[in-house]
GROMACS .gro file of C-alpha atoms in nm:
model
  476
    1UNK     CA    1   0.000   0.000   0.000
    2UNK     CA    2   0.133   0.341  -0.098
    3UNK     CA    3   0.114   0.661   0.105
    4UNK     CA    4  -0.189   0.873   0.015
    5UNK     CA    5  -0.246   1.244   0.087
    6UNK     CA    6  -0.508   1.326   0.345
    7UNK     CA    7  -0.842   1.467   0.231
    8UNK     CA    8  -1.022   1.380  -0.091
    9UNK     CA    9  -0.750   1.142  -0.224
   10UNK     CA   10  -0.789   0.929   0.091
   11UNK     CA   11  -1.156   0.859   0.018
   12UNK     CA   12  -1.058   0.594  -0.237
   13UNK     CA   13  -0.963   0.369   0.054
   14UNK     CA   14  -1.305   0.384   0.222
   15UNK     CA   15  -1.642   0.246   0.113
   16UNK     CA   16  -1.835   0.566   0.178
   17UNK     CA   17  -2.107   0.654  -0.072
   18UNK     CA   18  -1.968   0.935  -0.291
   19UNK     CA   19  -2.289   1.131  -0.229
   20UNK     CA   20  -2.256   1.104   0.151
   21UNK     CA   21  -2.030   1.332   0.357
   22UNK     CA   22  -1.941   1.146   0.676
   23UNK     CA   23  -1.895   1.435   0.919
   24UNK     CA   24  -1.980   1.210   1.215
   25UNK     CA   25  -1.700   0.954   1.211
   26UNK     CA   26  -1.691   0.976   1.592
   27UNK     CA   27  -2.013   0.783   1.651
   28UNK     CA   28  -1.950   0.457   1.470
   29UNK     CA   29  -1.627   0.488   1.272
   30UNK     CA   30  -1.575   0.322   0.936
   31UNK     CA   31  -1.282   0.099   0.837
   32UNK     CA   32  -1.077   0.132   0.518
   33UNK     CA   33  -1.135  -0.130   0.251
   34UNK     CA   34  -0.798  -0.310   0.300
   35UNK     CA   35  -0.893  -0.376   0.663
   36UNK     CA   36  -1.236  -0.500   0.560
   37UNK     CA   37  -1.067  -0.732   0.312
   38UNK     CA   38  -0.858  -0.870   0.598
   39UNK     CA   39  -1.173  -0.931   0.802
   40UNK     CA   40  -1.352  -1.100   0.513
   41UNK     CA   41  -1.052  -1.329   0.460
   42UNK     CA   42  -1.060  -1.424   0.827
   43UNK     CA   43  -1.436  -1.482   0.817
   44UNK     CA   44  -1.403  -1.711   0.514
   45UNK     CA   45  -1.126  -1.897   0.693
   46UNK     CA   46  -1.352  -1.939   0.997
   47UNK     CA   47  -1.633  -2.080   0.786
   48UNK     CA   48  -1.403  -2.317   0.597
   49UNK     CA   49  -1.308  -2.499   0.919
   50UNK     CA   50  -1.492  -2.355   1.223
   51UNK     CA   51  -1.332  -2.566   1.495
   52UNK     CA   52  -0.982  -2.525   1.361
   53UNK     CA   53  -1.025  -2.148   1.338
   54UNK     CA   54  -1.202  -2.082   1.670
   55UNK     CA   55  -0.996  -2.324   1.879
   56UNK     CA   56  -0.649  -2.281   1.732
   57UNK     CA   57  -0.614  -2.007   1.468
   58UNK     CA   58  -0.806  -1.734   1.646
   59UNK     CA   59  -0.626  -1.750   1.985
   60UNK     CA   60  -0.288  -1.712   1.815
   61UNK     CA   61  -0.412  -1.423   1.600
   62UNK     CA   62  -0.567  -1.260   1.906
   63UNK     CA   63  -0.236  -1.266   2.092
   64UNK     CA   64  -0.067  -1.110   1.790
   65UNK     CA   65  -0.327  -0.832   1.788
   66UNK     CA   66  -0.296  -0.768   2.163
   67UNK     CA   67   0.082  -0.747   2.138
   68UNK     CA   68   0.055  -0.493   1.854
   69UNK     CA   69  -0.192  -0.283   2.053
   70UNK     CA   70   0.025  -0.305   2.365
   71UNK     CA   71   0.318  -0.161   2.169
   72UNK     CA   72   0.096   0.127   2.056
   73UNK     CA   73  -0.015   0.198   2.414
   74UNK     CA   74   0.324   0.133   2.580
   75UNK     CA   75   0.201  -0.132   2.822
   76UNK     CA   76   0.273  -0.502   2.881
   77UNK     CA   77   0.049  -0.720   2.662
   78UNK     CA   78  -0.054  -0.930   2.962
   79UNK     CA   79  -0.234  -0.621   3.100
   80UNK     CA   80  -0.442  -0.570   2.785
   81UNK     CA   81  -0.743  -0.775   2.673
   82UNK     CA   82  -1.026  -0.732   2.424
   83UNK     CA   83  -1.394  -0.653   2.481
   84UNK     CA   84  -1.677  -0.572   2.241
   85UNK     CA   85  -1.692  -0.197   2.306
   86UNK     CA   86  -1.608   0.065   2.568
   87UNK     CA   87  -1.951   0.043   2.731
   88UNK     CA   88  -1.892  -0.329   2.780
   89UNK     CA   89  -1.546  -0.254   2.918
   90UNK     CA   90  -1.683  -0.017   3.183
   91UNK     CA   91  -1.964  -0.258   3.272
   92UNK     CA   92  -1.721  -0.549   3.302
   93UNK     CA   93  -1.498  -0.361   3.544
   94UNK     CA   94  -1.785  -0.242   3.762
   95UNK     CA   95  -1.953  -0.584   3.764
   96UNK     CA   96  -1.630  -0.734   3.899
   97UNK     CA   97  -1.583  -0.459   4.156
   98UNK     CA   98  -1.941  -0.479   4.287
   99UNK     CA   99  -1.868  -0.748   4.552
  100UNK     CA  100  -1.589  -0.531   4.692
  101UNK     CA  101  -1.795  -0.218   4.755
  102UNK     CA  102  -1.866  -0.148   5.122
  103UNK     CA  103  -2.119   0.076   5.297
  104UNK     CA  104  -2.044   0.439   5.222
  105UNK     CA  105  -1.836   0.371   4.911
  106UNK     CA  106  -1.894   0.643   4.653
  107UNK     CA  107  -1.852   0.642   4.277
  108UNK     CA  108  -1.777   0.983   4.129
  109UNK     CA  109  -1.850   1.086   3.772
  110UNK     CA  110  -1.911   1.399   3.569
  111UNK     CA  111  -2.237   1.529   3.421
  112UNK     CA  112  -2.107   1.477   3.065
  113UNK     CA  113  -2.076   1.099   3.111
  114UNK     CA  114  -2.195   0.890   2.816
  115UNK     CA  115  -2.566   0.814   2.869
  116UNK     CA  116  -2.539   0.436   2.837
  117UNK     CA  117  -2.255   0.430   3.089
  118UNK     CA  118  -2.459   0.634   3.337
  119UNK     CA  119  -2.748   0.390   3.293
  120UNK     CA  120  -2.500   0.117   3.381
  121UNK     CA  121  -2.414   0.302   3.702
  122UNK     CA  122  -2.782   0.322   3.794
  123UNK     CA  123  -2.829  -0.050   3.724
  124UNK     CA  124  -2.522  -0.135   3.935
  125UNK     CA  125  -2.646   0.071   4.227
  126UNK     CA  126  -2.995  -0.079   4.202
  127UNK     CA  127  -2.856  -0.434   4.225
  128UNK     CA  128  -2.647  -0.367   4.535
  129UNK     CA  129  -2.759  -0.325   4.895
  130UNK     CA  130  -2.887   0.029   4.938
  131UNK     CA  131  -2.593   0.132   5.155
  132UNK     CA  132  -2.316  -0.022   4.946
  133UNK     CA  133  -2.270   0.229   4.666
  134UNK     CA  134  -2.343   0.597   4.642
  135UNK     CA  135  -2.326   0.785   4.314
  136UNK     CA  136  -2.196   1.143   4.312
  137UNK     CA  137  -2.239   1.332   3.986
  138UNK     CA  138  -2.016   1.636   3.940
  139UNK     CA  139  -2.202   1.896   3.735
  140UNK     CA  140  -2.033   2.146   3.505
  141UNK     CA  141  -2.110   2.348   3.195
  142UNK     CA  142  -1.915   2.581   2.972
  143UNK     CA  143  -1.750   2.821   3.005
  144UNK     CA  144  -1.506   2.648   3.240
  145UNK     CA  145  -1.132   2.588   3.222
  146UNK     CA  146  -0.967   2.244   3.260
  147UNK     CA  147  -0.786   2.350   3.582
  148UNK     CA  148  -1.120   2.463   3.728
  149UNK     CA  149  -1.271   2.124   3.647
  150UNK     CA  150  -0.978   1.942   3.805
  151UNK     CA  151  -1.013   2.153   4.118
  152UNK     CA  152  -1.385   2.080   4.133
  153UNK     CA  153  -1.305   1.709   4.118
  154UNK     CA  154  -1.054   1.729   4.402
  155UNK     CA  155  -1.295   1.933   4.613
  156UNK     CA  156  -1.571   1.676   4.555
  157UNK     CA  157  -1.344   1.392   4.669
  158UNK     CA  158  -1.270   1.579   4.990
  159UNK     CA  159  -1.637   1.671   5.040
  160UNK     CA  160  -1.732   1.302   5.019
  161UNK     CA  161  -1.477   1.223   5.288
  162UNK     CA  162  -1.606   1.508   5.503
  163UNK     CA  163  -1.950   1.345   5.487
  164UNK     CA  164  -1.804   1.029   5.637
  165UNK     CA  165  -1.815   0.833   5.309
  166UNK     CA  166  -1.533   0.681   5.102
  167UNK     CA  167  -1.457   0.805   4.750
  168UNK     CA  168  -1.382   0.461   4.607
  169UNK     CA  169  -1.374   0.499   4.227
  170UNK     CA  170  -1.411   0.767   3.960
  171UNK     CA  171  -1.538   0.715   3.605
  172UNK     CA  172  -1.360   0.956   3.370
  173UNK     CA  173  -1.350   1.021   2.995
  174UNK     CA  174  -1.071   1.096   2.746
  175UNK     CA  175  -1.283   1.281   2.490
  176UNK     CA  176  -1.643   1.347   2.594
  177UNK     CA  177  -1.914   1.227   2.356
  178UNK     CA  178  -2.147   1.528   2.386
  179UNK     CA  179  -2.016   1.788   2.375
  180UNK     CA  180  -1.712   1.654   2.189
  181UNK     CA  181  -1.429   1.802   2.397
  182UNK     CA  182  -1.096   1.669   2.518
  183UNK     CA  183  -1.129   1.594   2.889
  184UNK     CA  184  -0.834   1.672   3.121
  185UNK     CA  185  -0.812   1.302   3.200
  186UNK     CA  186  -0.436   1.301   3.259
  187UNK     CA  187  -0.472   1.549   3.544
  188UNK     CA  188  -0.777   1.370   3.686
  189UNK     CA  189  -0.600   1.032   3.687
  190UNK     CA  190  -0.314   1.198   3.874
  191UNK     CA  191  -0.560   1.336   4.132
  192UNK     CA  192  -0.702   0.984   4.175
  193UNK     CA  193  -0.354   0.848   4.245
  194UNK     CA  194  -0.285   1.124   4.498
  195UNK     CA  195  -0.621   1.085   4.672
  196UNK     CA  196  -0.631   0.704   4.679
  197UNK     CA  197  -0.929   0.676   4.443
  198UNK     CA  198  -0.950   0.404   4.177
  199UNK     CA  199  -0.960   0.549   3.825
  200UNK     CA  200  -1.172   0.400   3.548
  201UNK     CA  201  -1.123   0.582   3.216
  202UNK     CA  202  -1.388   0.547   2.948
  203UNK     CA  203  -1.170   0.617   2.644
  204UNK     CA  204  -1.441   0.537   2.389
  205UNK     CA  205  -1.286   0.821   2.188
  206UNK     CA  206  -0.923   0.746   2.255
  207UNK     CA  207  -0.711   0.491   2.070
  208UNK     CA  208  -0.655   0.619   1.717
  209UNK     CA  209  -0.763   0.978   1.785
  210UNK     CA  210  -0.517   1.104   2.044
  211UNK     CA  211  -0.189   0.971   2.185
  212UNK     CA  212  -0.227   0.744   2.488
  213UNK     CA  213   0.072   0.629   2.691
  214UNK     CA  214  -0.002   0.377   2.964
  215UNK     CA  215   0.365   0.348   3.052
  216UNK     CA  216   0.430   0.700   3.179
  217UNK     CA  217   0.245   0.874   3.460
  218UNK     CA  218   0.182   1.247   3.451
  219UNK     CA  219   0.325   1.393   3.771
  220UNK     CA  220   0.355   1.764   3.694
  221UNK     CA  221   0.156   2.057   3.820
  222UNK     CA  222  -0.182   2.148   3.675
  223UNK     CA  223  -0.087   2.363   3.375
  224UNK     CA  224  -0.269   2.680   3.290
  225UNK     CA  225  -0.493   2.695   2.985
  226UNK     CA  226  -0.291   2.579   2.685
  227UNK     CA  227   0.039   2.558   2.874
  228UNK     CA  228   0.284   2.269   2.883
  229UNK     CA  229   0.096   2.027   2.660
  230UNK     CA  230   0.400   1.812   2.597
  231UNK     CA  231   0.428   1.749   2.970
  232UNK     CA  232   0.087   1.592   3.014
  233UNK     CA  233  -0.085   1.494   2.688
  234UNK     CA  234  -0.179   1.127   2.681
  235UNK     CA  235   0.024   1.020   2.985
  236UNK     CA  236  -0.198   0.793   3.194
  237UNK     CA  237   0.051   0.557   3.356
  238UNK     CA  238  -0.085   0.455   3.696
  239UNK     CA  239  -0.447   0.439   3.579
  240UNK     CA  240  -0.634   0.148   3.733
  241UNK     CA  241  -0.870   0.066   3.445
  242UNK     CA  242  -0.898   0.201   3.090
  243UNK     CA  243  -1.116   0.086   2.803
  244UNK     CA  244  -1.116   0.222   2.449
  245UNK     CA  245  -1.293   0.144   2.125
  246UNK     CA  246  -1.083   0.046   1.827
  247UNK     CA  247  -1.359   0.072   1.567
  248UNK     CA  248  -1.416   0.446   1.612
  249UNK     CA  249  -1.076   0.593   1.538
  250UNK     CA  250  -0.826   0.308   1.483
  251UNK     CA  251  -1.011   0.178   1.172
  252UNK     CA  252  -1.093  -0.176   1.282
  253UNK     CA  253  -1.436  -0.315   1.188
  254UNK     CA  254  -1.715  -0.289   1.444
  255UNK     CA  255  -1.716  -0.381   1.720
  256UNK     CA  256  -1.381  -0.401   1.891
  257UNK     CA  257  -1.230  -0.246   2.201
  258UNK     CA  258  -0.950  -0.298   2.449
  259UNK     CA  259  -0.959  -0.317   2.828
  260UNK     CA  260  -0.649  -0.234   3.030
  261UNK     CA  261  -0.635  -0.338   3.395
  262UNK     CA  262  -0.333  -0.255   3.607
  263UNK     CA  263  -0.155  -0.558   3.756
  264UNK     CA  264  -0.259  -0.453   4.108
  265UNK     CA  265  -0.631  -0.469   4.011
  266UNK     CA  266  -0.628  -0.782   3.795
  267UNK     CA  267  -0.700  -1.014   4.093
  268UNK     CA  268  -1.037  -0.836   4.118
  269UNK     CA  269  -1.133  -0.941   3.764
  270UNK     CA  270  -1.296  -1.284   3.787
  271UNK     CA  271  -1.560  -1.282   3.515
  272UNK     CA  272  -1.640  -1.148   3.172
  273UNK     CA  273  -1.981  -1.028   3.053
  274UNK     CA  274  -2.134  -1.272   2.990
  275UNK     CA  275  -1.955  -1.514   3.219
  276UNK     CA  276  -1.775  -1.764   3.001
  277UNK     CA  277  -1.509  -2.033   3.004
  278UNK     CA  278  -1.235  -1.831   3.171
  279UNK     CA  279  -1.436  -1.764   3.491
  280UNK     CA  280  -1.217  -1.755   3.802
  281UNK     CA  281  -1.401  -1.881   4.114
  282UNK     CA  282  -1.333  -1.727   4.453
  283UNK     CA  283  -1.041  -1.900   4.630
  284UNK     CA  284  -1.270  -2.076   4.880
  285UNK     CA  285  -1.493  -2.215   4.606
  286UNK     CA  286  -1.458  -2.507   4.368
  287UNK     CA  287  -1.137  -2.504   4.161
  288UNK     CA  288  -1.167  -2.347   3.815
  289UNK     CA  289  -1.353  -2.557   3.560
  290UNK     CA  290  -1.116  -2.660   3.278
  291UNK     CA  291  -1.192  -2.455   2.970
  292UNK     CA  292  -1.285  -2.653   2.661
  293UNK     CA  293  -1.161  -2.352   2.460
  294UNK     CA  294  -0.825  -2.310   2.635
  295UNK     CA  295  -0.513  -2.314   2.422
  296UNK     CA  296  -0.301  -2.608   2.548
  297UNK     CA  297   0.038  -2.500   2.674
  298UNK     CA  298  -0.035  -2.131   2.621
  299UNK     CA  299   0.190  -1.904   2.824
  300UNK     CA  300  -0.070  -1.663   2.957
  301UNK     CA  301  -0.199  -1.527   3.285
  302UNK     CA  302  -0.540  -1.604   3.432
  303UNK     CA  303  -0.644  -1.249   3.338
  304UNK     CA  304  -0.551  -1.308   2.973
  305UNK     CA  305  -0.722  -1.647   2.966
  306UNK     CA  306  -1.035  -1.496   3.120
  307UNK     CA  307  -1.098  -1.284   2.809
  308UNK     CA  308  -0.959  -1.513   2.538
  309UNK     CA  309  -1.295  -1.670   2.448
  310UNK     CA  310  -1.613  -1.494   2.564
  311UNK     CA  311  -1.905  -1.693   2.426
  312UNK     CA  312  -1.937  -1.766   2.055
  313UNK     CA  313  -1.922  -1.446   1.853
  314UNK     CA  314  -1.753  -1.300   1.548
  315UNK     CA  315  -1.425  -1.185   1.704
  316UNK     CA  316  -1.256  -1.111   1.372
  317UNK     CA  317  -1.272  -0.732   1.436
  318UNK     CA  318  -1.015  -0.783   1.715
  319UNK     CA  319  -0.788  -0.973   1.479
  320UNK     CA  320  -0.788  -0.683   1.231
  321UNK     CA  321  -0.595  -0.450   1.462
  322UNK     CA  322  -0.257  -0.531   1.301
  323UNK     CA  323  -0.401  -0.461   0.954
  324UNK     CA  324  -0.545  -0.130   1.077
  325UNK     CA  325  -0.210  -0.031   1.227
  326UNK     CA  326  -0.035  -0.127   0.902
  327UNK     CA  327  -0.277   0.089   0.701
  328UNK     CA  328  -0.219   0.382   0.934
  329UNK     CA  329   0.158   0.347   0.900
  330UNK     CA  330   0.187   0.277   0.527
  331UNK     CA  331  -0.101   0.479   0.380
  332UNK     CA  332  -0.150   0.753   0.639
  333UNK     CA  333   0.211   0.815   0.739
  334UNK     CA  334   0.188   0.696   1.098
  335UNK     CA  335   0.017   0.783   1.423
  336UNK     CA  336   0.165   1.129   1.475
  337UNK     CA  337   0.066   1.241   1.126
  338UNK     CA  338  -0.292   1.121   1.180
  339UNK     CA  339  -0.330   1.287   1.521
  340UNK     CA  340  -0.192   1.616   1.390
  341UNK     CA  341  -0.416   1.621   1.082
  342UNK     CA  342  -0.731   1.530   1.273
  343UNK     CA  343  -0.678   1.798   1.537
  344UNK     CA  344  -0.585   2.067   1.285
  345UNK     CA  345  -0.882   1.989   1.060
  346UNK     CA  346  -1.130   1.964   1.348
  347UNK     CA  347  -1.028   2.306   1.471
  348UNK     CA  348  -1.007   2.472   1.130
  349UNK     CA  349  -1.340   2.322   1.027
  350UNK     CA  350  -1.513   2.432   1.347
  351UNK     CA  351  -1.373   2.785   1.317
  352UNK     CA  352  -1.491   2.800   0.957
  353UNK     CA  353  -1.844   2.682   1.041
  354UNK     CA  354  -1.871   2.916   1.342
  355UNK     CA  355  -1.768   3.214   1.129
  356UNK     CA  356  -2.022   3.116   0.865
  357UNK     CA  357  -2.300   3.096   1.123
  358UNK     CA  358  -2.184   3.401   1.317
  359UNK     CA  359  -2.161   3.201   1.640
  360UNK     CA  360  -1.877   3.034   1.834
  361UNK     CA  361  -1.685   2.716   1.900
  362UNK     CA  362  -1.740   2.553   2.239
  363UNK     CA  363  -1.446   2.581   2.475
  364UNK     CA  364  -1.284   2.875   2.302
  365UNK     CA  365  -1.052   3.081   2.518
  366UNK     CA  366  -0.909   3.429   2.459
  367UNK     CA  367  -0.556   3.462   2.330
  368UNK     CA  368  -0.355   3.289   2.058
  369UNK     CA  369  -0.315   2.957   2.244
  370UNK     CA  370  -0.559   2.684   2.143
  371UNK     CA  371  -0.794   2.580   2.424
  372UNK     CA  372  -0.708   2.242   2.575
  373UNK     CA  373  -1.074   2.143   2.532
  374UNK     CA  374  -1.023   2.155   2.155
  375UNK     CA  375  -0.710   1.936   2.136
  376UNK     CA  376  -0.885   1.642   1.966
  377UNK     CA  377  -1.062   1.536   1.646
  378UNK     CA  378  -1.407   1.666   1.743
  379UNK     CA  379  -1.527   2.021   1.801
  380UNK     CA  380  -1.867   2.177   1.869
  381UNK     CA  381  -2.025   2.481   1.702
  382UNK     CA  382  -2.321   2.672   1.843
  383UNK     CA  383  -2.630   2.703   1.629
  384UNK     CA  384  -2.830   3.028   1.646
  385UNK     CA  385  -3.114   2.847   1.825
  386UNK     CA  386  -3.162   2.940   2.189
  387UNK     CA  387  -3.313   2.692   2.436
  388UNK     CA  388  -3.541   2.855   2.690
  389UNK     CA  389  -3.705   2.720   3.003
  390UNK     CA  390  -4.076   2.750   3.077
  391UNK     CA  391  -4.357   2.863   2.848
  392UNK     CA  392  -4.299   3.030   2.512
  393UNK     CA  393  -4.153   3.373   2.566
  394UNK     CA  394  -4.013   3.274   2.906
  395UNK     CA  395  -3.675   3.381   3.043
  396UNK     CA  396  -3.735   3.749   2.993
  397UNK     CA  397  -3.935   3.692   2.673
  398UNK     CA  398  -3.630   3.557   2.488
  399UNK     CA  399  -3.724   3.401   2.159
  400UNK     CA  400  -3.619   3.041   2.132
  401UNK     CA  401  -3.691   2.674   2.162
  402UNK     CA  402  -3.869   2.549   2.473
  403UNK     CA  403  -3.656   2.293   2.655
  404UNK     CA  404  -3.924   2.023   2.645
  405UNK     CA  405  -3.928   2.049   2.265
  406UNK     CA  406  -3.553   1.984   2.227
  407UNK     CA  407  -3.581   1.605   2.164
  408UNK     CA  408  -3.844   1.657   1.894
  409UNK     CA  409  -3.649   1.932   1.719
  410UNK     CA  410  -3.319   1.746   1.741
  411UNK     CA  411  -3.476   1.436   1.586
  412UNK     CA  412  -3.635   1.648   1.309
  413UNK     CA  413  -3.306   1.819   1.227
  414UNK     CA  414  -3.098   1.501   1.228
  415UNK     CA  415  -3.345   1.318   1.005
  416UNK     CA  416  -3.340   1.607   0.756
  417UNK     CA  417  -2.961   1.599   0.754
  418UNK     CA  418  -2.955   1.231   0.658
  419UNK     CA  419  -3.251   1.213   0.423
  420UNK     CA  420  -3.223   1.543   0.239
  421UNK     CA  421  -2.865   1.665   0.277
  422UNK     CA  422  -2.685   1.327   0.283
  423UNK     CA  423  -2.476   1.396   0.588
  424UNK     CA  424  -2.503   1.373   0.964
  425UNK     CA  425  -2.380   1.578   1.258
  426UNK     CA  426  -2.513   1.524   1.611
  427UNK     CA  427  -2.735   1.809   1.732
  428UNK     CA  428  -2.764   1.860   2.107
  429UNK     CA  429  -2.853   2.115   2.372
  430UNK     CA  430  -2.592   2.261   2.606
  431UNK     CA  431  -2.575   2.575   2.818
  432UNK     CA  432  -2.894   2.725   2.675
  433UNK     CA  433  -2.830   2.672   2.302
  434UNK     CA  434  -2.836   2.403   2.035
  435UNK     CA  435  -2.496   2.287   1.909
  436UNK     CA  436  -2.358   2.056   1.644
  437UNK     CA  437  -2.061   1.823   1.693
  438UNK     CA  438  -1.816   1.799   1.402
  439UNK     CA  439  -1.573   1.511   1.346
  440UNK     CA  440  -1.254   1.533   1.144
  441UNK     CA  441  -1.110   1.234   0.958
  442UNK     CA  442  -0.833   1.161   0.710
  443UNK     CA  443  -1.081   1.141   0.420
  444UNK     CA  444  -1.218   1.493   0.492
  445UNK     CA  445  -1.078   1.839   0.422
  446UNK     CA  446  -1.179   2.206   0.456
  447UNK     CA  447  -1.412   2.185   0.157
  448UNK     CA  448  -1.640   1.946   0.348
  449UNK     CA  449  -1.689   2.199   0.626
  450UNK     CA  450  -1.732   2.485   0.377
  451UNK     CA  451  -2.010   2.277   0.218
  452UNK     CA  452  -2.173   2.233   0.562
  453UNK     CA  453  -2.216   2.607   0.633
  454UNK     CA  454  -2.504   2.676   0.390
  455UNK     CA  455  -2.660   2.342   0.483
  456UNK     CA  456  -2.678   2.442   0.850
  457UNK     CA  457  -2.798   2.792   0.766
  458UNK     CA  458  -3.079   2.653   0.556
  459UNK     CA  459  -3.168   2.391   0.816
  460UNK     CA  460  -3.179   2.647   1.099
  461UNK     CA  461  -3.409   2.863   0.888
  462UNK     CA  462  -3.634   2.567   0.823
  463UNK     CA  463  -3.651   2.460   1.187
  464UNK     CA  464  -3.717   2.818   1.296
  465UNK     CA  465  -4.014   2.837   1.061
  466UNK     CA  466  -4.133   2.480   1.116
  467UNK     CA  467  -4.149   2.522   1.493
  468UNK     CA  468  -4.227   2.896   1.491
  469UNK     CA  469  -3.933   2.988   1.711
  470UNK     CA  470  -3.907   3.351   1.613
  471UNK     CA  471  -3.585   3.513   1.496
  472UNK     CA  472  -3.291   3.460   1.730
  473UNK     CA  473  -2.971   3.658   1.707
  474UNK     CA  474  -2.674   3.428   1.658
  475UNK     CA  475  -2.469   3.640   1.897
  476UNK     CA  476  -2.460   3.595   2.274
   0.00000   0.00000   0.00000
């Protein structure tokens, strides 16, 4: 495979419909055709001799994939296993930790947590004795600086202790889903280490989008806005648990993810979801049942064996990780080139769209230094549609969209984007306005975001008339 310039020339390697502009790569990803060819070859091999493939070929290929991913993330391969997606990774960790929670234990998380993960927290709490797990949500909204958020986190930990409870674990993000901003996860993991709190990082948007280094811990001071990026970006050594999708940004087929568990926490991991052949009984219980899917003579830990075969499923997406890494190196020019292009395009595209709409980019800060919130492949642009509380004309008679109508309007807008404009960008409410989240990718360039400006202008005009919102100034 030959190197290909980013932008329009790169589209030849993806199966996207030429009439469809994929400005929402962040939700589901899409793999390049050479990686899909690798998967299809593996699937044909599996069907040609199912037992041979699932019992003997697949375990060897899975170890090869895990070793390649461990090199990318700078961690020992025995600390890295595969799961179906990041939501499954978070649920697997918490399911295993549940027996170890004690009365007063508190799980901390932020108000921008992914909705499905928060539902998992509710389900976990509901299945435990009422006193055994408290949830503490940390609210925030923009404008706020990363150091202010870190300080709020530390203060919440200490407030929980002052109440006589124990801050046991924190669920963090790398890049938030909505709004799409880069979370100060390196600093927050460091706070967890200092405060004796377990850290569980939901890096659904992580591997393949931003650098992640599990081998080096960030130990510096909290930098000011935009300062000292090289000292902290991606360094998460010392994290207790981290899970990240591969199919979003690393270009594997769906669905594939990794789960990292630090050696100190691996004894807590005794089951997968669903429980399968690698289950590790408690020491006082019956000895482990021999696995009919175990690889004889395999040199692996109990933690590795636990996740090697989790029920019968199509695990070929995991096995495509080496092909995806090869594509990124040979065709895209390597990890650093991808990260740099995605961040530069996400920011340039968001600035361009905001100027065209006369609004702003979320997380902007004054001065020439780029806001740390924007150091990723997704940015958010405000639409000139205000969200107001109460009856029409509430909040000082501001014209706008009533909050209870937001789900209906968002669904209407997103359906129009797909059906009539042949694109998609998530539309969501935040801090009193509607916003759109934009994703950069190697097959996109500035022209795609230039094309989006009149589309959004027209759509805002249509939604304003359709729902009789009245004219709203785009300016704050």
